[in-house]
GROMACS .gro file of C-alpha atoms in nm:
model
  246
    1MET     CA    1  -0.024  -0.029  -0.044
    2ALA     CA    2   0.147   0.310  -0.096
    3VAL     CA    3   0.232   0.606   0.143
    4GLY     CA    4   0.222   0.948   0.117
    5PHE     CA    5   0.363   1.273   0.296
    6ILE     CA    6   0.194   1.596   0.342
    7PHE     CA    7   0.417   1.923   0.414
    8VAL     CA    8   0.259   2.077   0.681
    9VAL     CA    9   0.225   2.456   0.621
   10LEU     CA   10   0.017   2.629   0.922
   11CYS     CA   11   0.133   2.428   1.128
   12SER     CA   12   0.492   2.422   1.139
   13GLN     CA   13   0.342   2.829   1.300
   14GLY     CA   14   0.232   2.703   1.537
   15VAL     CA   15  -0.178   2.727   1.438
   16LEU     CA   16  -0.366   2.440   1.540
   17ALA     CA   17  -0.566   2.253   1.337
   18PHE     CA   18  -1.015   2.207   1.413
   19GLY     CA   19  -1.282   2.001   1.307
   20THR     CA   20  -1.495   1.773   1.377
   21GLU     CA   21  -1.456   1.376   1.398
   22LYS     CA   22  -1.690   1.092   1.429
   23THR     CA   23  -1.620   0.762   1.524
   24LEU     CA   24  -1.787   0.503   1.272
   25THR     CA   25  -1.925   0.170   1.340
   26ALA     CA   26  -2.217   0.140   1.011
   27SER     CA   27  -2.152   0.289   0.604
   28TYR     CA   28  -2.217   0.597   0.632
   29ASN     CA   29  -2.413   0.863   0.349
   30GLU     CA   30  -2.421   1.246   0.428
   31ASP     CA   31  -2.386   1.624   0.275
   32LEU     CA   32  -2.197   1.829   0.502
   33LEU     CA   33  -2.117   2.169   0.417
   34ILE     CA   34  -1.748   2.262   0.596
   35ALA     CA   35  -1.590   2.607   0.637
   36SER     CA   36  -1.348   2.802   0.519
   37GLY     CA   37  -1.007   2.619   0.770
   38ASP     CA   38  -1.245   2.277   0.876
   39TYR     CA   39  -1.214   2.003   0.800
   40LYS     CA   40  -1.391   1.668   0.924
   41ALA     CA   41  -1.204   1.369   0.988
   42PHE     CA   42  -1.397   0.994   1.040
   43ILE     CA   43  -1.257   0.735   1.227
   44VAL     CA   44  -1.290   0.357   1.147
   45HIS     CA   45  -1.163   0.121   1.347
   46LEU     CA   46  -1.016  -0.230   1.086
   47THR     CA   47  -0.882  -0.555   1.088
   48PRO     CA   48  -0.754  -0.705   0.794
   49LYS     CA   49  -1.058  -0.866   0.683
   50ASP     CA   50  -1.281  -0.592   0.659
   51SER     CA   51  -1.319  -0.314   0.427
   52MET     CA   52  -1.432   0.014   0.335
   53MET     CA   53  -1.486   0.197   0.047
   54LEU     CA   54  -1.488   0.596   0.000
   55THR     CA   55  -1.741   0.884  -0.269
   56VAL     CA   56  -1.683   1.251  -0.256
   57ARG     CA   57  -1.828   1.409  -0.424
   58VAL     CA   58  -1.777   1.829  -0.393
   59GLY     CA   59  -2.158   2.038  -0.476
   60LEU     CA   60  -2.093   2.395  -0.436
   61GLY     CA   61  -1.718   2.631  -0.359
   62GLU     CA   62  -1.338   2.546  -0.457
   63GLU     CA   63  -1.184   2.221  -0.413
   64ILE     CA   64  -1.117   2.073  -0.201
   65ASP     CA   65  -0.834   1.776   0.007
   66VAL     CA   66  -0.957   1.377   0.114
   67TYR     CA   67  -0.690   1.272   0.276
   68THR     CA   68  -0.684   0.827   0.428
   69MET     CA   69  -0.450   0.713   0.755
   70ALA     CA   70  -0.375   0.554   1.052
   71LYS     CA   71  -0.508   0.687   1.417
   72SER     CA   72  -0.146   0.729   1.483
   73ASP     CA   73  -0.128   0.991   1.187
   74TYR     CA   74  -0.367   1.213   1.244
   75GLU     CA   75  -0.283   1.238   1.606
   76ASP     CA   76   0.000   1.417   1.397
   77TYR     CA   77  -0.264   1.586   1.167
   78LYS     CA   78  -0.374   1.805   1.448
   79GLY     CA   79  -0.070   1.842   1.587
   80THR     CA   80   0.251   2.001   1.467
   81ALA     CA   81   0.369   1.823   1.326
   82GLN     CA   82   0.515   1.868   0.996
   83PHE     CA   83   0.493   1.603   0.818
   84ILE     CA   84   0.185   1.363   0.808
   85GLU     CA   85   0.206   0.993   0.654
   86TYR     CA   86  -0.116   0.917   0.456
   87PHE     CA   87  -0.188   0.597   0.211
   88SER     CA   88  -0.161   0.802  -0.114
   89GLN     CA   89  -0.337   0.520  -0.328
   90TYR     CA   90  -0.625   0.591  -0.065
   91SER     CA   91  -0.562   1.060  -0.138
   92LYS     CA   92  -0.623   1.289  -0.308
   93GLU     CA   93  -0.609   1.698  -0.308
   94SER     CA   94  -0.701   1.975  -0.518
   95LEU     CA   95  -1.055   1.797  -0.609
   96LYS     CA   96  -1.421   1.790  -0.624
   97TYR     CA   97  -1.420   1.433  -0.731
   98PHE     CA   98  -1.319   1.171  -0.556
   99GLU     CA   99  -1.381   0.791  -0.514
  100TYR     CA  100  -1.199   0.498  -0.369
  101SER     CA  101  -1.024   0.258  -0.713
  102GLY     CA  102  -0.970  -0.019  -0.522
  103ARG     CA  103  -1.207  -0.071  -0.117
  104PHE     CA  104  -0.941  -0.056   0.139
  105THR     CA  105  -0.782  -0.290   0.361
  106PRO     CA  106  -0.564  -0.249   0.649
  107ALA     CA  107  -0.225  -0.451   0.656
  108ARG     CA  108  -0.377  -0.433   1.043
  109GLU     CA  109  -0.682  -0.387   1.267
  110GLY     CA  110  -0.638  -0.026   1.415
  111ASP     CA  111  -0.836   0.249   1.385
  112TYR     CA  112  -0.824   0.491   0.992
  113VAL     CA  113  -0.951   0.797   0.923
  114VAL     CA  114  -1.109   0.955   0.682
  115VAL     CA  115  -1.012   1.326   0.641
  116ILE     CA  116  -1.192   1.595   0.436
  117ASP     CA  117  -0.963   1.893   0.433
  118ASN     CA  118  -1.072   2.230   0.350
  119GLN     CA  119  -0.806   2.418   0.518
  120PRO     CA  120  -0.512   2.586   0.386
  121LYS     CA  121  -0.275   2.311   0.576
  122THR     CA  122  -0.018   2.181   0.321
  123GLN     CA  123   0.222   2.439   0.017
  124SER     CA  124   0.020   2.185  -0.265
  125GLY     CA  125  -0.322   2.120  -0.099
  126ALA     CA  126  -0.619   2.341  -0.177
  127PRO     CA  127  -0.710   2.656  -0.027
  128GLY     CA  128  -0.963   2.668   0.133
  129ALA     CA  129  -1.038   3.004   0.097
  130GLN     CA  130  -1.437   2.942   0.087
  131PRO     CA  131  -1.743   2.736   0.272
  132VAL     CA  132  -1.762   2.360   0.050
  133SER     CA  133  -2.026   2.127   0.078
  134CYS     CA  134  -2.030   1.834   0.037
  135SER     CA  135  -2.115   1.481  -0.090
  136VAL     CA  136  -1.931   1.191   0.163
  137LYS     CA  137  -2.056   0.847   0.080
  138ILE     CA  138  -1.815   0.559   0.308
  139ASP     CA  139  -1.988   0.225   0.246
  140LEU     CA  140  -1.827  -0.002   0.525
  141ALA     CA  141  -1.845  -0.395   0.494
  142PHE     CA  142  -1.690  -0.568   0.811
  143GLU     CA  143  -1.653  -0.917   0.861
  144ALA     CA  144  -1.882  -1.199   1.018
  145PRO     CA  145  -1.796  -1.309   1.348
  146PHE     CA  146  -1.838  -1.624   1.431
  147PRO     CA  147  -2.200  -1.691   1.602
  148TRP     CA  148  -2.054  -1.864   1.963
  149PRO     CA  149  -2.433  -1.671   2.115
  150ILE     CA  150  -2.609  -1.875   1.800
  151VAL     CA  151  -2.442  -2.139   1.871
  152VAL     CA  152  -2.407  -2.187   2.223
  153ALA     CA  153  -2.855  -2.153   2.217
  154ALA     CA  154  -2.943  -2.430   2.039
  155ILE     CA  155  -2.633  -2.665   2.195
  156ALA     CA  156  -2.948  -2.597   2.468
  157LEU     CA  157  -3.188  -2.644   2.264
  158VAL     CA  158  -3.006  -2.927   2.190
  159ALA     CA  159  -2.915  -3.066   2.528
  160VAL     CA  160  -3.304  -3.031   2.630
  161LEU     CA  161  -3.473  -3.193   2.403
  162VAL     CA  162  -3.291  -3.477   2.480
  163VAL     CA  163  -3.335  -3.423   2.887
  164VAL     CA  164  -3.672  -3.479   2.789
  165VAL     CA  165  -3.652  -3.713   2.497
  166GLY     CA  166  -3.543  -3.866   2.706
  167PHE     CA  167  -3.739  -3.885   3.124
  168PHE     CA  168  -4.098  -3.973   2.837
  169TYR     CA  169  -3.877  -4.240   2.737
  170TRP     CA  170  -3.812  -4.379   3.052
  171MET     CA  171  -4.213  -4.290   3.159
  172GLY     CA  172  -4.291  -4.547   2.855
  173LYS     CA  173  -4.009  -4.776   2.968
  174LYS     CA  174  -4.156  -4.824   3.307
  175LYS     CA  175  -4.556  -4.805   3.250
  176ALA     CA  176  -4.459  -5.098   3.024
  177GLN     CA  177  -4.303  -5.291   3.264
  178ILE     CA  178  -4.560  -5.245   3.528
  179ALA     CA  179  -4.851  -5.353   3.235
  180GLU     CA  180  -4.619  -5.654   3.207
  181ALA     CA  181  -4.597  -5.760   3.535
  182GLU     CA  182  -4.967  -5.751   3.547
  183ALA     CA  183  -5.036  -5.869   3.301
  184GLN     CA  184  -4.793  -6.145   3.459
  185LYS     CA  185  -4.993  -6.151   3.747
  186LYS     CA  186  -5.360  -6.208   3.570
  187ARG     CA  187  -5.209  -6.549   3.418
  188ALA     CA  188  -5.001  -6.728   3.736
  189GLU     CA  189  -5.380  -6.657   3.917
  190ALA     CA  190  -5.494  -6.751   3.628
  191ALA     CA  191  -5.301  -7.089   3.569
  192LYS     CA  192  -5.320  -7.162   3.931
  193VAL     CA  193  -5.486  -7.536   4.010
  194ARG     CA  194  -5.712  -7.568   4.258
  195PRO     CA  195  -5.659  -7.976   4.463
  196ILE     CA  196  -5.897  -8.216   4.497
  197PHE     CA  197  -5.864  -8.488   4.738
  198ILE     CA  198  -6.094  -8.837   4.616
  199ASN     CA  199  -6.053  -9.102   4.815
  200PRO     CA  200  -5.942  -9.370   4.593
  201GLN     CA  201  -6.142  -9.682   4.853
  202ALA     CA  202  -6.465  -9.544   4.819
  203PRO     CA  203  -6.724  -9.776   4.749
  204ALA     CA  204  -6.776  -9.852   4.426
  205ALA     CA  205  -7.141  -9.739   4.295
  206PRO     CA  206  -7.402  -9.959   4.312
  207GLY     CA  207  -7.479 -10.186   4.044
  208VAL     CA  208  -7.042 -10.182   3.939
  209PRO     CA  209  -6.843 -10.480   4.010
  210PRO     CA  210  -6.566 -10.498   4.222
  211GLY     CA  211  -6.237 -10.411   4.023
  212ALA     CA  212  -6.466 -10.249   3.748
  213ALA     CA  213  -6.312  -9.892   3.673
  214ALA     CA  214  -6.478  -9.672   3.793
  215PRO     CA  215  -6.690  -9.407   3.545
  216VAL     CA  216  -6.536  -9.063   3.396
  217LEU     CA  217  -6.650  -8.829   3.575
  218GLN     CA  218  -6.810  -8.537   3.418
  219ALA     CA  219  -6.859  -8.140   3.597
  220PRO     CA  220  -7.221  -7.990   3.410
  221PRO     CA  221  -7.274  -7.801   3.127
  222PRO     CA  222  -7.145  -7.446   3.269
  223SER     CA  223  -7.372  -7.200   3.445
  224SER     CA  224  -7.433  -6.852   3.438
  225SER     CA  225  -7.169  -6.838   3.731
  226CYS     CA  226  -6.953  -6.986   3.501
  227LYS     CA  227  -6.829  -6.609   3.372
  228SER     CA  228  -6.675  -6.594   3.739
  229CYS     CA  229  -6.444  -6.877   3.752
  230PRO     CA  230  -6.071  -6.814   3.520
  231HIS     CA  231  -6.093  -7.128   3.396
  232VAL     CA  232  -6.204  -7.233   3.143
  233TYR     CA  233  -6.492  -7.457   3.069
  234ASP     CA  234  -6.427  -7.854   3.066
  235PRO     CA  235  -6.630  -8.095   3.135
  236THR     CA  236  -6.304  -8.366   3.282
  237SER     CA  237  -6.121  -8.113   3.417
  238ALA     CA  238  -6.134  -8.140   3.764
  239ASN     CA  239  -6.090  -7.740   3.863
  240CYS     CA  240  -6.448  -7.749   3.656
  241ILE     CA  241  -6.512  -8.124   3.823
  242ALA     CA  242  -6.525  -7.916   4.177
  243CYS     CA  243  -6.552  -7.602   4.089
  244GLU     CA  244  -6.664  -7.374   4.373
  245TYR     CA  245  -6.805  -7.092   4.145
  246ARG     CA  246  -7.100  -7.300   4.142
   0.00000   0.00000   0.00000
């Protein structure tokens, strides 16, 4: 980036410049009226990944000077230094229209200043003898910072969702286990077989010769009370033969 030097005339004689400053954090576009012997300075903090574009157009009045410089050189510009360093590619003297040939991107991070000068401060610059109206447009492009707040919020949201889903999954599994345990308990109750005590020494039925096989016992047909029995009706089942629900 080319660097130029301003040879200051009045400041070397002890006369301090006066002017106004404005710190920019976003693009700027405004019409200005700069009095004779005055200047406007725009201070911008830039990194090597940021950039700036400047357009200056004089409406009424004579030529003006435009300088782009580092903040440290701007302090010299305001003081009594006889030589002031600036970026020559992004500066111009005695102009009525000026636009950067390309976007200004600093080599290092820091504060940089655009000075719109309407004072007889230099030997080579504009005379600054009359008030000047001009339009100034500064287009700033900043690198978007990494969205840490969004990332942290997203992680927190995912964590909450995982906890909620895990809780409902655990509740569902717990309910399923309880339901299965209840079902097993009911099946076990239904499968219980009540013992029937049959006396093998009981006398044979009348008309049945001794030693003959005893008749097969059968349960009576099912009745309405069988609905209360947990067993399946089987006329040869010991449970149905000696059913306590009859």
